[in-house]
Short mmCIF file of C-alpha atoms in Angstrom, two decimals:
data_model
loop_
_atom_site.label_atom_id
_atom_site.label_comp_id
_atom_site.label_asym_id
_atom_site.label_seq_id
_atom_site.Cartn_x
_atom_site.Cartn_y
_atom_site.Cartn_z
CA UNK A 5 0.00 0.00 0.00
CA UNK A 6 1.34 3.29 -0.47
CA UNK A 7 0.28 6.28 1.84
CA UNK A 8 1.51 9.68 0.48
CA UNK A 9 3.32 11.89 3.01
CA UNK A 10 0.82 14.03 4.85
CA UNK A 11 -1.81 11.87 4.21
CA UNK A 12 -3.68 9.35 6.18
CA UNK A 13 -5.07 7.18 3.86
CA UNK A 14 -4.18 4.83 1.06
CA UNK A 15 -3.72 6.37 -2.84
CA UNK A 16 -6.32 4.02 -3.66
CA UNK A 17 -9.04 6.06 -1.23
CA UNK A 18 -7.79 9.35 -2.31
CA UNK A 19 -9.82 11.58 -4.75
CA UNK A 20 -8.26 12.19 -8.52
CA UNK A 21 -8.02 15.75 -7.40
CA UNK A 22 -6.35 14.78 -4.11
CA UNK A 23 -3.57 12.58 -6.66
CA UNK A 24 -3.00 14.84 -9.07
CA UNK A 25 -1.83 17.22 -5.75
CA UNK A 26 0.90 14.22 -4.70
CA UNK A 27 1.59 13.27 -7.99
CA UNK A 28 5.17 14.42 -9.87
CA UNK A 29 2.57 14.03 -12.70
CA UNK A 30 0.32 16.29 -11.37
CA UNK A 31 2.92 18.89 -10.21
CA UNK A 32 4.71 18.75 -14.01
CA UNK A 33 1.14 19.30 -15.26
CA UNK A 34 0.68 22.39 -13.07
CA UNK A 35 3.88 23.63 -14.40
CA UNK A 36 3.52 23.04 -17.88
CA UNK A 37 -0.19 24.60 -17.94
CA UNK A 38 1.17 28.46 -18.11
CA UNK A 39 3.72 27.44 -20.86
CA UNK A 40 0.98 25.66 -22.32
CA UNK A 41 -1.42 28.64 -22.62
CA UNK A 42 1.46 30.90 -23.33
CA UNK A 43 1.88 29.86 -26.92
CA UNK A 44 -2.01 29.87 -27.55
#
């Protein structure tokens, strides 16, 4: 089972929303967003 730091329940019982905050994806996602948006 993994439990993310700070948290006190399993990944699997954790919201999408409450991954993607954990996740390296979902940090490299909130940094690429402004990049992203920049060249629209």
């Amino acid at each position: 089972m993994f439990v993310p730091d700070g948290c006190d329940r399993t990944a699997a019982e954790l919201s999408p929303a409450e991954k993607d905050a954990v996740s390296h994806r979902g940090r490299a996602l909130a940094l690429l967003l402004p990049a992203l948006r920049a060249l629209a």
